PDB file of C-alpha atoms in Angstrom:
ATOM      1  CA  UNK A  18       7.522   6.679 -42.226  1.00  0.00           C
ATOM      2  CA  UNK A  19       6.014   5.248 -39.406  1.00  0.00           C
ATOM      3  CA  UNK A  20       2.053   5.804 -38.701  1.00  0.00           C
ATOM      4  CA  UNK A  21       1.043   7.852 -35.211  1.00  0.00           C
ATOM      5  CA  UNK A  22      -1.367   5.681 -33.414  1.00  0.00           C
ATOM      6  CA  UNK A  23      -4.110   7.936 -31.458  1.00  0.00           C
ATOM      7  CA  UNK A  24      -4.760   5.924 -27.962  1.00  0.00           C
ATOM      8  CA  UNK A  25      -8.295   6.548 -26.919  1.00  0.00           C
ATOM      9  CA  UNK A  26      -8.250   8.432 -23.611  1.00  0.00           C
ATOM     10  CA  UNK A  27      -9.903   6.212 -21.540  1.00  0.00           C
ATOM     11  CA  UNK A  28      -7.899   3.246 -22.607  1.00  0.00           C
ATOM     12  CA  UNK A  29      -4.626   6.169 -22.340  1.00  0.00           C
ATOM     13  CA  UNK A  30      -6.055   6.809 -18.345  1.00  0.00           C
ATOM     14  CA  UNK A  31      -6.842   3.162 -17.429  1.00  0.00           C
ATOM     15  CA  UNK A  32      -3.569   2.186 -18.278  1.00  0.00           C
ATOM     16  CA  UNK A  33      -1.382   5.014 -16.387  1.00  0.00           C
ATOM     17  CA  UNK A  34      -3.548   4.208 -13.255  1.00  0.00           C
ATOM     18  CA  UNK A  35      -3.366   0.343 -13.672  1.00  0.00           C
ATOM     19  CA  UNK A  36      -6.980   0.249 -14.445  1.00  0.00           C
ATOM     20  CA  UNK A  37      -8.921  -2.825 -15.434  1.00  0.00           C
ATOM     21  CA  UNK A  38      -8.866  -2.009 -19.595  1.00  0.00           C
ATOM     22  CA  UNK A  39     -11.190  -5.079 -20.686  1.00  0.00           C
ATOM     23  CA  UNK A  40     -13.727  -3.776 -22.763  1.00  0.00           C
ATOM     24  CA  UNK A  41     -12.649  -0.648 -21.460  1.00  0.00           C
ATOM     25  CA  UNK A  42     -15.776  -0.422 -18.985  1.00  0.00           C
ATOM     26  CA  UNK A  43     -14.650   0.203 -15.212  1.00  0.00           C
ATOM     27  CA  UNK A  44     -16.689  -1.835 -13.129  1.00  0.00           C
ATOM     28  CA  UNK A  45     -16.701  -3.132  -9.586  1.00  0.00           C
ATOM     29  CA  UNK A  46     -13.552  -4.768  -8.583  1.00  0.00           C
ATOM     30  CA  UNK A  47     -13.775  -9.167  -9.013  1.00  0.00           C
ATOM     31  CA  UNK A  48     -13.651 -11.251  -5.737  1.00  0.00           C
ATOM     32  CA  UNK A  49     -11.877 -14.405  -5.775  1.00  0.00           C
ATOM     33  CA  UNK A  50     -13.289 -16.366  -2.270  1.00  0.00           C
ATOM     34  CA  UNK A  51     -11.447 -19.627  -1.201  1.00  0.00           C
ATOM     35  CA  UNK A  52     -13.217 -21.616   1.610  1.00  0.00           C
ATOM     36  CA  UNK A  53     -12.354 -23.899   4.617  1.00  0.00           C
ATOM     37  CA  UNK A  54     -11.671 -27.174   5.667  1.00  0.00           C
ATOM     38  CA  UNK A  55     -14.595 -29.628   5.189  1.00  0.00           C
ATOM     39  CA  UNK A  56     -16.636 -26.771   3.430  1.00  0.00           C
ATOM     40  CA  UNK A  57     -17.087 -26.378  -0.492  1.00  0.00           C
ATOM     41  CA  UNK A  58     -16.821 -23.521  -3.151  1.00  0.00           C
ATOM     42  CA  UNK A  59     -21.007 -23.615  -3.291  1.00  0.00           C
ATOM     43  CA  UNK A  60     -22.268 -24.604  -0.093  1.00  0.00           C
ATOM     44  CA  UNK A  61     -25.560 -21.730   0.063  1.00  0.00           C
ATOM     45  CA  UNK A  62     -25.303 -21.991   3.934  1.00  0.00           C
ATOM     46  CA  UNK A  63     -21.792 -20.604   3.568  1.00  0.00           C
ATOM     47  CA  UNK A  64     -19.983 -19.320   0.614  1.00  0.00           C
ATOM     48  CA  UNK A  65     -22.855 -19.751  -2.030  1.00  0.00           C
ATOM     49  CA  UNK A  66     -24.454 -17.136   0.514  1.00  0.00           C
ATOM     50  CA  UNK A  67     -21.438 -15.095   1.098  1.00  0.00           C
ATOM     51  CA  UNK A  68     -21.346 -15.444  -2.502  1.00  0.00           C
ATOM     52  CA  UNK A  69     -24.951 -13.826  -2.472  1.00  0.00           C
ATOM     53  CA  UNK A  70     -25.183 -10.971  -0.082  1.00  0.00           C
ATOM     54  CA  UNK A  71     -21.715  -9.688  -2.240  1.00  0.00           C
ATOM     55  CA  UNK A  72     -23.276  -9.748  -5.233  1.00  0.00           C
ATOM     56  CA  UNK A  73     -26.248  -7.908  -3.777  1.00  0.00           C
ATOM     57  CA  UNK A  74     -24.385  -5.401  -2.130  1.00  0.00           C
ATOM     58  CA  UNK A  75     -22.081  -4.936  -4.749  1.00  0.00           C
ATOM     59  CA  UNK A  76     -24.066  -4.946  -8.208  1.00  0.00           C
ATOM     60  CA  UNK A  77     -22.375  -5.656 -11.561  1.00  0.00           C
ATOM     61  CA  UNK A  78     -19.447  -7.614  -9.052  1.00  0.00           C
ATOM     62  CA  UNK A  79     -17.909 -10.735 -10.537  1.00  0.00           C
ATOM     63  CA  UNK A  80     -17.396 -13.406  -7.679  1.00  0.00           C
ATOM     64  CA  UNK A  81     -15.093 -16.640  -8.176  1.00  0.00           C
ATOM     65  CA  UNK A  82     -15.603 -18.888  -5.437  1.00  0.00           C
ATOM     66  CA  UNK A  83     -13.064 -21.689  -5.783  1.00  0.00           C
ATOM     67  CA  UNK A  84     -13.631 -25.164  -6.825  1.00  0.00           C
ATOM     68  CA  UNK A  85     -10.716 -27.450  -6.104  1.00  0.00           C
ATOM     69  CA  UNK A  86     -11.663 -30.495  -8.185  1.00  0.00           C
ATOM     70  CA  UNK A  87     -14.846 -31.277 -10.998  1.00  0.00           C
ATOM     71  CA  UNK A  88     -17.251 -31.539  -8.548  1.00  0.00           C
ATOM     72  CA  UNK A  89     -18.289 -29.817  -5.041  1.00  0.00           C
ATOM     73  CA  UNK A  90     -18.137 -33.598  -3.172  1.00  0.00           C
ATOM     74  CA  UNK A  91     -14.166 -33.648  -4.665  1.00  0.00           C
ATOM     75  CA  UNK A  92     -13.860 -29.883  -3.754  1.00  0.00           C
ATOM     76  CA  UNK A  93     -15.247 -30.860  -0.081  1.00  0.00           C
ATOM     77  CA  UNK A  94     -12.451 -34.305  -0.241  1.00  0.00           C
ATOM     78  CA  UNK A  95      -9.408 -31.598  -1.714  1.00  0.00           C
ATOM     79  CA  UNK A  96      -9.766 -29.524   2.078  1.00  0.00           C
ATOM     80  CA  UNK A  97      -8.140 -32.603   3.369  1.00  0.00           C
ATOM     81  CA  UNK A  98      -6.283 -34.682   1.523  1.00  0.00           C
ATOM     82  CA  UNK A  99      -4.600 -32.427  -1.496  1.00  0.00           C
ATOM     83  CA  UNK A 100      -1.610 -31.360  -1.910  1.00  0.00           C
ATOM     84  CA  UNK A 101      -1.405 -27.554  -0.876  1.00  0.00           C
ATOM     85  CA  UNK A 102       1.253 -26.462  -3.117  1.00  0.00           C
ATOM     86  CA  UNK A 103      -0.213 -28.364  -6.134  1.00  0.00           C
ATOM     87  CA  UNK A 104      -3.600 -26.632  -5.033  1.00  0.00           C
ATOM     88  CA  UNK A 105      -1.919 -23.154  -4.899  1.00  0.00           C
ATOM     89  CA  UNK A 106      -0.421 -23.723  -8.312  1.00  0.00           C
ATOM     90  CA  UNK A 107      -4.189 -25.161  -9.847  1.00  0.00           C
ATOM     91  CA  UNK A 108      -5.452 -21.732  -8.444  1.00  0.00           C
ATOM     92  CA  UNK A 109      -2.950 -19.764 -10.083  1.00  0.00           C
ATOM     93  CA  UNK A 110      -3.118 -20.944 -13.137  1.00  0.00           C
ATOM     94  CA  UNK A 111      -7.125 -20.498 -13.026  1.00  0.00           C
ATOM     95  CA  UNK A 112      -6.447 -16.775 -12.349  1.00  0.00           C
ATOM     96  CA  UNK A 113      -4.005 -16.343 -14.580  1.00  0.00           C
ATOM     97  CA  UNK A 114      -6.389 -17.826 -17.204  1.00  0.00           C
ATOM     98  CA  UNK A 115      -9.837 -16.130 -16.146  1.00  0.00           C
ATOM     99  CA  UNK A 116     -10.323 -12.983 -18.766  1.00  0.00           C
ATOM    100  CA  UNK A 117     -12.651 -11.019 -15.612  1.00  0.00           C
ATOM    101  CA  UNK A 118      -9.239 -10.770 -13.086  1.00  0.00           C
ATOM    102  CA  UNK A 119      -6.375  -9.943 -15.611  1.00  0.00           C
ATOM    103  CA  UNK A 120      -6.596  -6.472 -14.471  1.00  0.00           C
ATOM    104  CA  UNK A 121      -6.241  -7.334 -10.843  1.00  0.00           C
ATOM    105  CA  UNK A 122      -8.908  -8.685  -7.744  1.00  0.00           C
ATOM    106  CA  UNK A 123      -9.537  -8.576  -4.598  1.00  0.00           C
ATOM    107  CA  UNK A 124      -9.694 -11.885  -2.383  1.00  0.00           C
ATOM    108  CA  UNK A 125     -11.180 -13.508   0.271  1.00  0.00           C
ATOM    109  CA  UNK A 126     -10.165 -16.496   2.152  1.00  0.00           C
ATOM    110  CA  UNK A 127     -12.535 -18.267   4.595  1.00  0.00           C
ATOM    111  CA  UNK A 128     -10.343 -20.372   7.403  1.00  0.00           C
ATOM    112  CA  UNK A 129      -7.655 -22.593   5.872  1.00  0.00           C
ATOM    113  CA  UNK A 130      -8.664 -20.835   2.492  1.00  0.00           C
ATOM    114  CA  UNK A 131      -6.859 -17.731   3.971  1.00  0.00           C
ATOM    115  CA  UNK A 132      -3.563 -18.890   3.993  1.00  0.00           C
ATOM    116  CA  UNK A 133      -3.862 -20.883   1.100  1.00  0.00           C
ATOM    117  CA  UNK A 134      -5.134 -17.457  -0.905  1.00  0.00           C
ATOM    118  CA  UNK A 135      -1.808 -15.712   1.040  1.00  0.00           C
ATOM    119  CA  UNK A 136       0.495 -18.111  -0.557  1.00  0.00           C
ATOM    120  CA  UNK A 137      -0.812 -17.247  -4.170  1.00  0.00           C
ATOM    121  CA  UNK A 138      -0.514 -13.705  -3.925  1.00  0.00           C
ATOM    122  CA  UNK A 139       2.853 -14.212  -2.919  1.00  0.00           C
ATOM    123  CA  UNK A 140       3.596 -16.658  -5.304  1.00  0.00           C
ATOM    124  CA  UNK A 141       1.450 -15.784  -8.059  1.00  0.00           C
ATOM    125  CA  UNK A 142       1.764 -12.227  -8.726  1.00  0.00           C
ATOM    126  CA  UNK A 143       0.071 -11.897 -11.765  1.00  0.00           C
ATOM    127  CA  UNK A 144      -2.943 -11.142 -11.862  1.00  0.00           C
ATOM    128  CA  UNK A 145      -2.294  -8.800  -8.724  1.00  0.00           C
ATOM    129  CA  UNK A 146      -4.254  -9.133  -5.852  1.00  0.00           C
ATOM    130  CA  UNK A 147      -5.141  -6.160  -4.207  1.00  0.00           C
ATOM    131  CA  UNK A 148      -6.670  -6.770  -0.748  1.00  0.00           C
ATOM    132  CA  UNK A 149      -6.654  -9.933   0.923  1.00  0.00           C
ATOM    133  CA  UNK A 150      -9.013 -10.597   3.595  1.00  0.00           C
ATOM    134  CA  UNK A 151      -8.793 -13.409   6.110  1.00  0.00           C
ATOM    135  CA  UNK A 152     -10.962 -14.516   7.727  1.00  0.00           C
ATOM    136  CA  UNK A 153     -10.409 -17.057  10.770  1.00  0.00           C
ATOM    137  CA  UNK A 154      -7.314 -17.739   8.598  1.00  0.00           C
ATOM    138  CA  UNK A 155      -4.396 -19.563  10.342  1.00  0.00           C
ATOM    139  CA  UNK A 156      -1.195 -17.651   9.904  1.00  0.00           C
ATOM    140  CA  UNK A 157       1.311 -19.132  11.767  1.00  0.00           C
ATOM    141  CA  UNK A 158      -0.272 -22.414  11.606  1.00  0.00           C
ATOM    142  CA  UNK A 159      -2.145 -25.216  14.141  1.00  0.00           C
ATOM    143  CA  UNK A 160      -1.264 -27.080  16.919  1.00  0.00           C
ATOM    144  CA  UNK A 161      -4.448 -28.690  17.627  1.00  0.00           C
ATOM    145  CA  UNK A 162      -8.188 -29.564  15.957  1.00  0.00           C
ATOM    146  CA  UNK A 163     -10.579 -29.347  19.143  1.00  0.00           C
ATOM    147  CA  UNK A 164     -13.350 -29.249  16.880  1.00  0.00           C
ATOM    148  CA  UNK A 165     -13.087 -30.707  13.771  1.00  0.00           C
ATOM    149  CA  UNK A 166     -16.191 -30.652  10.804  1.00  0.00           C
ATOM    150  CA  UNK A 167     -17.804 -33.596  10.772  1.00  0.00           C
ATOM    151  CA  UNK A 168     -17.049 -34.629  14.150  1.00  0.00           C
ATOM    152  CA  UNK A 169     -18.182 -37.692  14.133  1.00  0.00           C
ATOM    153  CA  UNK A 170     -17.223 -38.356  10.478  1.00  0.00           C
ATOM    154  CA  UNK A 171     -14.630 -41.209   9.751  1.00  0.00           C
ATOM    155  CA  UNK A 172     -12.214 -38.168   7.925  1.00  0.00           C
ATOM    156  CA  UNK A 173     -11.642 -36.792  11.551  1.00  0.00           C
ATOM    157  CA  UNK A 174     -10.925 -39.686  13.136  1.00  0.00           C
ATOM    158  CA  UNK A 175      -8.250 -40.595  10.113  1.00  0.00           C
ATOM    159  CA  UNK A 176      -7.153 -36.921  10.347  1.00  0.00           C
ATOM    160  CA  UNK A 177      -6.334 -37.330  14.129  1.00  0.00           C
ATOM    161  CA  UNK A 178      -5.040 -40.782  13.867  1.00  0.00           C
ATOM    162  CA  UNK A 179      -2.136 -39.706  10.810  1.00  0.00           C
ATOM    163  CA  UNK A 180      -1.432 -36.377  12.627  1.00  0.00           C
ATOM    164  CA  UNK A 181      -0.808 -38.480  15.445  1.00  0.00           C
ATOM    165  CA  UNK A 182       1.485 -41.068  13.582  1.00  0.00           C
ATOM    166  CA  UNK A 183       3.713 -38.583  11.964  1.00  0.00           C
ATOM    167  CA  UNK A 184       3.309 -35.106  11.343  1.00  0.00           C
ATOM    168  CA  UNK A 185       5.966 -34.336  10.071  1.00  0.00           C
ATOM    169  CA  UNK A 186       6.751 -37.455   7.585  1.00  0.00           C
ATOM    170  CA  UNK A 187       6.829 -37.004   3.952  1.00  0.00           C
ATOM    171  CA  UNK A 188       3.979 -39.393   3.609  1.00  0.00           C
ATOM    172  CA  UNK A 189       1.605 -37.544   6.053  1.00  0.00           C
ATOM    173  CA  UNK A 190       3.089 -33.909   4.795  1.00  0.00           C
ATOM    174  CA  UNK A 191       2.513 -34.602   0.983  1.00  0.00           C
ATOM    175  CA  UNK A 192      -1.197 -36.268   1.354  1.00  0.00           C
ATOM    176  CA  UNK A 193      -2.937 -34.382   4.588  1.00  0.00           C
ATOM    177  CA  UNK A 194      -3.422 -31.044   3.935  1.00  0.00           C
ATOM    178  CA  UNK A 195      -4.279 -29.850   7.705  1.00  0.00           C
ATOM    179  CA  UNK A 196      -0.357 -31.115   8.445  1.00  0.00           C
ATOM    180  CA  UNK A 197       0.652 -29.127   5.587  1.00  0.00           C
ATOM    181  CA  UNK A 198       0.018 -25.753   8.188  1.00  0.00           C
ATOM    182  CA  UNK A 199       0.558 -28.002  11.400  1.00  0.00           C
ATOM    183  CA  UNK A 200       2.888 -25.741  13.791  1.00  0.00           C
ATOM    184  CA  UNK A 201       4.385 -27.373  16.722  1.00  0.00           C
ATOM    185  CA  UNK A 202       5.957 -24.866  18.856  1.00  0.00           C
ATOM    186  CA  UNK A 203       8.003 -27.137  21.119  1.00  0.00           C
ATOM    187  CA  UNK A 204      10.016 -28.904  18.176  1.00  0.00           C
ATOM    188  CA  UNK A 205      10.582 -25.801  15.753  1.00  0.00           C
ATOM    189  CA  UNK A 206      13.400 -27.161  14.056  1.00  0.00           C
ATOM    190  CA  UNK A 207      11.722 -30.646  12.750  1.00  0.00           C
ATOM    191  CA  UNK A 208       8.881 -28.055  12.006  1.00  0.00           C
ATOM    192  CA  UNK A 209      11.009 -25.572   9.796  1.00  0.00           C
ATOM    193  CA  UNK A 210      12.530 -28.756   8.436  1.00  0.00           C
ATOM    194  CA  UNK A 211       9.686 -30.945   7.447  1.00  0.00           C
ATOM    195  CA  UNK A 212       7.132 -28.730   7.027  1.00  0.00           C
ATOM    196  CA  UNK A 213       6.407 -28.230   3.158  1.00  0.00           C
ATOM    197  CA  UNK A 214       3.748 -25.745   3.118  1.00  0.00           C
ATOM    198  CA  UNK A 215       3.569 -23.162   6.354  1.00  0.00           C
ATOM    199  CA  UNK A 216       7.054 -23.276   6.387  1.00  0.00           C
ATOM    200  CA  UNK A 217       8.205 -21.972   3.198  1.00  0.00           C
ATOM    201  CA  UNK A 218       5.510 -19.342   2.704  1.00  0.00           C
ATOM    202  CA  UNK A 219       6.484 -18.015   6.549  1.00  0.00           C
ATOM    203  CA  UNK A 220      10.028 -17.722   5.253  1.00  0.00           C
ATOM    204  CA  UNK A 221      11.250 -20.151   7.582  1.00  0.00           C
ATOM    205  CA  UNK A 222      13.243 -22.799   5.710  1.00  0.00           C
ATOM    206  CA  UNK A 223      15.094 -19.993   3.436  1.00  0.00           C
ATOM    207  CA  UNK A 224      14.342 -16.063   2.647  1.00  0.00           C
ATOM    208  CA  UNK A 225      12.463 -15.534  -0.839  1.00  0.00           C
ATOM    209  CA  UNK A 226      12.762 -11.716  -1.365  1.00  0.00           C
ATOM    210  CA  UNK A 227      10.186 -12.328  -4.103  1.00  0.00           C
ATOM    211  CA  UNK A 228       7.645 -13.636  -1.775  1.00  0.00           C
ATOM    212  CA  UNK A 229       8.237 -10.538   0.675  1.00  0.00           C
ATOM    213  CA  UNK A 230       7.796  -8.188  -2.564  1.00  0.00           C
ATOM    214  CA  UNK A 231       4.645  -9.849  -3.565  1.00  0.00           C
ATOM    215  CA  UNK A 232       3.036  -9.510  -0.447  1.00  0.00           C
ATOM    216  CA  UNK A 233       3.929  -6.271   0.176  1.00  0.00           C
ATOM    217  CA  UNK A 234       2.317  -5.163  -2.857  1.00  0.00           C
ATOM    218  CA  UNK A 235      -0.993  -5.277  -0.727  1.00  0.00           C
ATOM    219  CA  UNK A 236      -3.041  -2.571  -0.322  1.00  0.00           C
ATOM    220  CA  UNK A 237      -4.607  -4.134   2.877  1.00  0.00           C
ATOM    221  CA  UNK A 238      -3.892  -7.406   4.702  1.00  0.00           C
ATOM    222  CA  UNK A 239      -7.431  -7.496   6.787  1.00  0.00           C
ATOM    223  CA  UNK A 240      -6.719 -10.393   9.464  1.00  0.00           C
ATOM    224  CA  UNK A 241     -10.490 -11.201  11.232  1.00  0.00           C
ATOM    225  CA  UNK A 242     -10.077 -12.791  14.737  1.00  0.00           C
ATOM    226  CA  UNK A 243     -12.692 -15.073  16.002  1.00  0.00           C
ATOM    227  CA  UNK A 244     -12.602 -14.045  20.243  1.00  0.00           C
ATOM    228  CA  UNK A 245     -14.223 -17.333  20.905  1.00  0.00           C
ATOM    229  CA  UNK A 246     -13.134 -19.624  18.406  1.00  0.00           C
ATOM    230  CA  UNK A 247     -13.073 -23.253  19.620  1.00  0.00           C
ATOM    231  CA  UNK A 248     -11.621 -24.779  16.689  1.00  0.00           C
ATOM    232  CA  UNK A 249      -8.133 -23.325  16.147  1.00  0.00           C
ATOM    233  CA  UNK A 250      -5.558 -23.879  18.544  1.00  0.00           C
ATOM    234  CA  UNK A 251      -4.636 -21.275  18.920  1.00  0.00           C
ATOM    235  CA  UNK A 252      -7.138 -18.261  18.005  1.00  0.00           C
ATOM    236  CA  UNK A 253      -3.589 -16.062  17.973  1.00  0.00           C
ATOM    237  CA  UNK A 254      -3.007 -17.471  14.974  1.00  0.00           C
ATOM    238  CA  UNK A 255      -5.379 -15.623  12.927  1.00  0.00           C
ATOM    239  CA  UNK A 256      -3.817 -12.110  13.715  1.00  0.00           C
ATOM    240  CA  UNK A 257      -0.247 -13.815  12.672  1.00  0.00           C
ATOM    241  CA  UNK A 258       0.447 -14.399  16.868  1.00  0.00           C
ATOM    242  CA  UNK A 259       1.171 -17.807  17.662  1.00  0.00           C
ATOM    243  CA  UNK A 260       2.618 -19.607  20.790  1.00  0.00           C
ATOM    244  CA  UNK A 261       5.975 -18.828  22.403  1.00  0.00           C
ATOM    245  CA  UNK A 262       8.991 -20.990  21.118  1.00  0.00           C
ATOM    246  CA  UNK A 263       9.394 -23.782  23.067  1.00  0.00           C
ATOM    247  CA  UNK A 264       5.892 -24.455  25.222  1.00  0.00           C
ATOM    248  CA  UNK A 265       2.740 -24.485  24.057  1.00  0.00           C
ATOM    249  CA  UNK A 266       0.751 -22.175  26.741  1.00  0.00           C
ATOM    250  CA  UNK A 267       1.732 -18.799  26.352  1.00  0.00           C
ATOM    251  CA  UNK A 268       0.895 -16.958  23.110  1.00  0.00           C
ATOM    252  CA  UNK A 269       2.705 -13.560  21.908  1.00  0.00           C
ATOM    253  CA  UNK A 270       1.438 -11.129  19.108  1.00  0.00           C
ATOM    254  CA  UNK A 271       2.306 -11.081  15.801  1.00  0.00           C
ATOM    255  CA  UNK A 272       4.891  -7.599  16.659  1.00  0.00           C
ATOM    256  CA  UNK A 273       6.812  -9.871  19.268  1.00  0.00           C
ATOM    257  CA  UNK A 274       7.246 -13.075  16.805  1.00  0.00           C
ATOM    258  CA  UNK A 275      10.624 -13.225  14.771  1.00  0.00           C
ATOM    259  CA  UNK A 276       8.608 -13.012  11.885  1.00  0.00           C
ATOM    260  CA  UNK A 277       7.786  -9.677  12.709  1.00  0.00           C
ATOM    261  CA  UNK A 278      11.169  -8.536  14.606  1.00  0.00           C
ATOM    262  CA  UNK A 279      12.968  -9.521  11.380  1.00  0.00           C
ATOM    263  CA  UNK A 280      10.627  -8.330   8.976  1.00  0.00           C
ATOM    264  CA  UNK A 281      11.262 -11.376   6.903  1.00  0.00           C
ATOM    265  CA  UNK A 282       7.609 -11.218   4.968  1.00  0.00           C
ATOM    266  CA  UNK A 283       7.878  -7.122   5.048  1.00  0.00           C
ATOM    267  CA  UNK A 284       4.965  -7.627   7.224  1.00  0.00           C
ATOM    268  CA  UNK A 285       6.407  -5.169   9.906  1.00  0.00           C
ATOM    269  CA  UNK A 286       6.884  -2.264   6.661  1.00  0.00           C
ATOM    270  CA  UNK A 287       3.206  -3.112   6.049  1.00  0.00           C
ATOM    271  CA  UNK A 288       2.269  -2.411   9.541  1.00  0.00           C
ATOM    272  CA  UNK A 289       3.751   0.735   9.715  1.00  0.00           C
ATOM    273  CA  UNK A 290       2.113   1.763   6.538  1.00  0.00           C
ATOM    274  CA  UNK A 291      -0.961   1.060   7.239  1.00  0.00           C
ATOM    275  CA  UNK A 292      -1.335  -1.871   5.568  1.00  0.00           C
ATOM    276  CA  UNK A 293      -2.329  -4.548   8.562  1.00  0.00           C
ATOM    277  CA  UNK A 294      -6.121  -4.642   9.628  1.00  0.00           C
ATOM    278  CA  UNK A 295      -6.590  -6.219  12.600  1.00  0.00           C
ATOM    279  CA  UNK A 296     -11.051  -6.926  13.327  1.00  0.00           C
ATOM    280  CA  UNK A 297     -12.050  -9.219  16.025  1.00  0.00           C
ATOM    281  CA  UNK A 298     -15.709 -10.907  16.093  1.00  0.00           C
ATOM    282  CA  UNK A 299     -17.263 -12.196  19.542  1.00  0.00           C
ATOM    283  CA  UNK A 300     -18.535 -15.332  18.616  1.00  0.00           C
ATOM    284  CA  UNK A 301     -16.719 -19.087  17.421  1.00  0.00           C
ATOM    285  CA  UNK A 302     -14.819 -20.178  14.418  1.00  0.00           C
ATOM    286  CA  UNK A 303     -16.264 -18.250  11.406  1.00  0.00           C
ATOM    287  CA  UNK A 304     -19.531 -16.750  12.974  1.00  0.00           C
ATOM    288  CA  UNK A 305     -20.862 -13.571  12.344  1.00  0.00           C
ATOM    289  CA  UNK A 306     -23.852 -11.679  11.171  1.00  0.00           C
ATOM    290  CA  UNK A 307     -24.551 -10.150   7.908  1.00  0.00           C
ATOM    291  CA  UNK A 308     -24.344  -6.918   9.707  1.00  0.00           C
ATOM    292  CA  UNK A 309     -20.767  -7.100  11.086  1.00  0.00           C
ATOM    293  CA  UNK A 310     -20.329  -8.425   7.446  1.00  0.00           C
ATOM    294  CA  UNK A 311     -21.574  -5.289   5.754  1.00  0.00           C
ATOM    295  CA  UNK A 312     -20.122  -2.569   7.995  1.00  0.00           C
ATOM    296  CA  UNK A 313     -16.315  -4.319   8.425  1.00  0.00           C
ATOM    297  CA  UNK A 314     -15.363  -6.460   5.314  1.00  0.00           C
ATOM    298  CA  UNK A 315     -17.855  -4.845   1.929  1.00  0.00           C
ATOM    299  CA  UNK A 316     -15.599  -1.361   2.296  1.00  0.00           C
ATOM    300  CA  UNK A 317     -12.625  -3.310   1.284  1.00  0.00           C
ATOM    301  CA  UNK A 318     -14.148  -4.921  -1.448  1.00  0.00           C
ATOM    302  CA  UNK A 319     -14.813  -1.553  -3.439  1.00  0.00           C
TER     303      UNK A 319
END
């Protein structure tokens, strides 16, 4: 005869809400943060302090700022020259293996980061992400670096000089991560074609209803716009807008892009639900004060 098994209530009530069950404590929920081009996981004038102020505001929080790489110089080196996809699946794997996010995080991605963090929850489902936050992320891709970090460092000059040789080529696609997300809007097919990163998580090459489930199991997609952002071309990008097919002067929203019109990421369902968060900052590529910091982005992190 088999024995009844009593399940503690708590442990009962965490898991028919999808509750985070280790050590059946509730706590804050974890923040996985991915940063930028040229930046690193613990730089304390950008995400070790970002890393900061959360923790302060949020007590008890656990933060994982990313590392791509054994130290922060080859974390700083990965921004360019990495493979995206093999980043996206080192990332997963971390998560999947971290004990403090089996129950589910929130994340935040910092520029470049923000894409990057949008392919794993729509690869990656497990652990779920719950919100992702972008900020100054690049959505529909680049199709320029008027200001690149380091601007008088030898990587930008070599950046410029290989996007300029080939874009597109395997060589350039599989080794330069900034090409991986390059978007040219007057040669759309060689772009769908080539392009092994922005492409395929945009849905462009072929339709991957698993992607469009993943991401739709959001509970907020916050997209932050930079108003005067001087280093991506162009600033449309990081509400999911991006140039008109065919030129490269006119930009459209992200409701008048294909993208959208189709609904091939689900991302027009998550509009109308409520899910899209469009905030706009007046100031350049990723600048903003602690306050705007506190009153916009810290009520999704709860």
């Amino acid at each position: 005869m088999a024995t009844l098994r009593l399940v503690p209530v708590a442990l009962l009530t965490c898991l028919l809400v999808g509750g985070r069950c280790s050590g059946q404590r509730a706590g804050p929920v974890p923040l996985v943060m991915w940063h930028g081009m040229g930046d690193s996981c613990c730089n304390p004038g950008s995400l070790g302090y970002i890393k900061k102020i959360v923790e302060n505001k949020i007590p008890g929080i656990y933060v994982l700022s990313l590392q791509i790489g054994n130290s922060v110089v080859e974390d700083m080196e990965n921004s360019y020259f990495m493979n995206v996809n093999k980043q996206v699946m080192l990332v997963c794997d971390k998560l999947a293996k971290d004990p403090h996010l089996q129950g589910g995080y929130n994340s935040m991605g910092f520029s470049q980061g923000s894409q990057f963090l949008r392919a794993v929850a729509q690869r990656c489902p497990s652990p779920p992400m719950f919100n992702l936050i972008s900020i100054g992320g690049q959505h529909q891709g680049v199709f320029g670096f008027p200001r690149c970090p380091g601007e008088k460092s030898r990587i930008c000059d070599w950046l410029r000089k290989m996007l300029d040789l080939g874009v597109y080529t395997k060589v350039v696609q599989e080794r330069l991560v900034q090409a991986e997300y390059w978007h040219d809007p007057v040669k759309e097919e060689e772009y769908r074609k080539n392009s092994i990163f922005l492409a395929d998580i945009n849905q462009e090459k072929s339709i991957n209803e698993t992607y469009k489930k993943n991401l739709m199991a959001l509970k907020k997609f916050v997209m932050v716009k930079f108003l005067n952002d001087s280093m991506v071309d162009p600033p449309a990008s990081e509400w999911f807008g991006y140039y008109r097919s065919g030129q490269a002067k006119e930009t459209i929203p992200l409701q008048e892009t294909s993208l959208y019109t189709k609904d091939q990421l689900g991302l027009q369902q998550m509009d109308k639900a409520g899910k899209l968060v469009f905030l706009s900052v007046a100031g350049d590529h990723l600048r903003f004060t602690e306050e705007w910091f506190y009153t916009n982005i810290i009520p999704f992190l709860h």
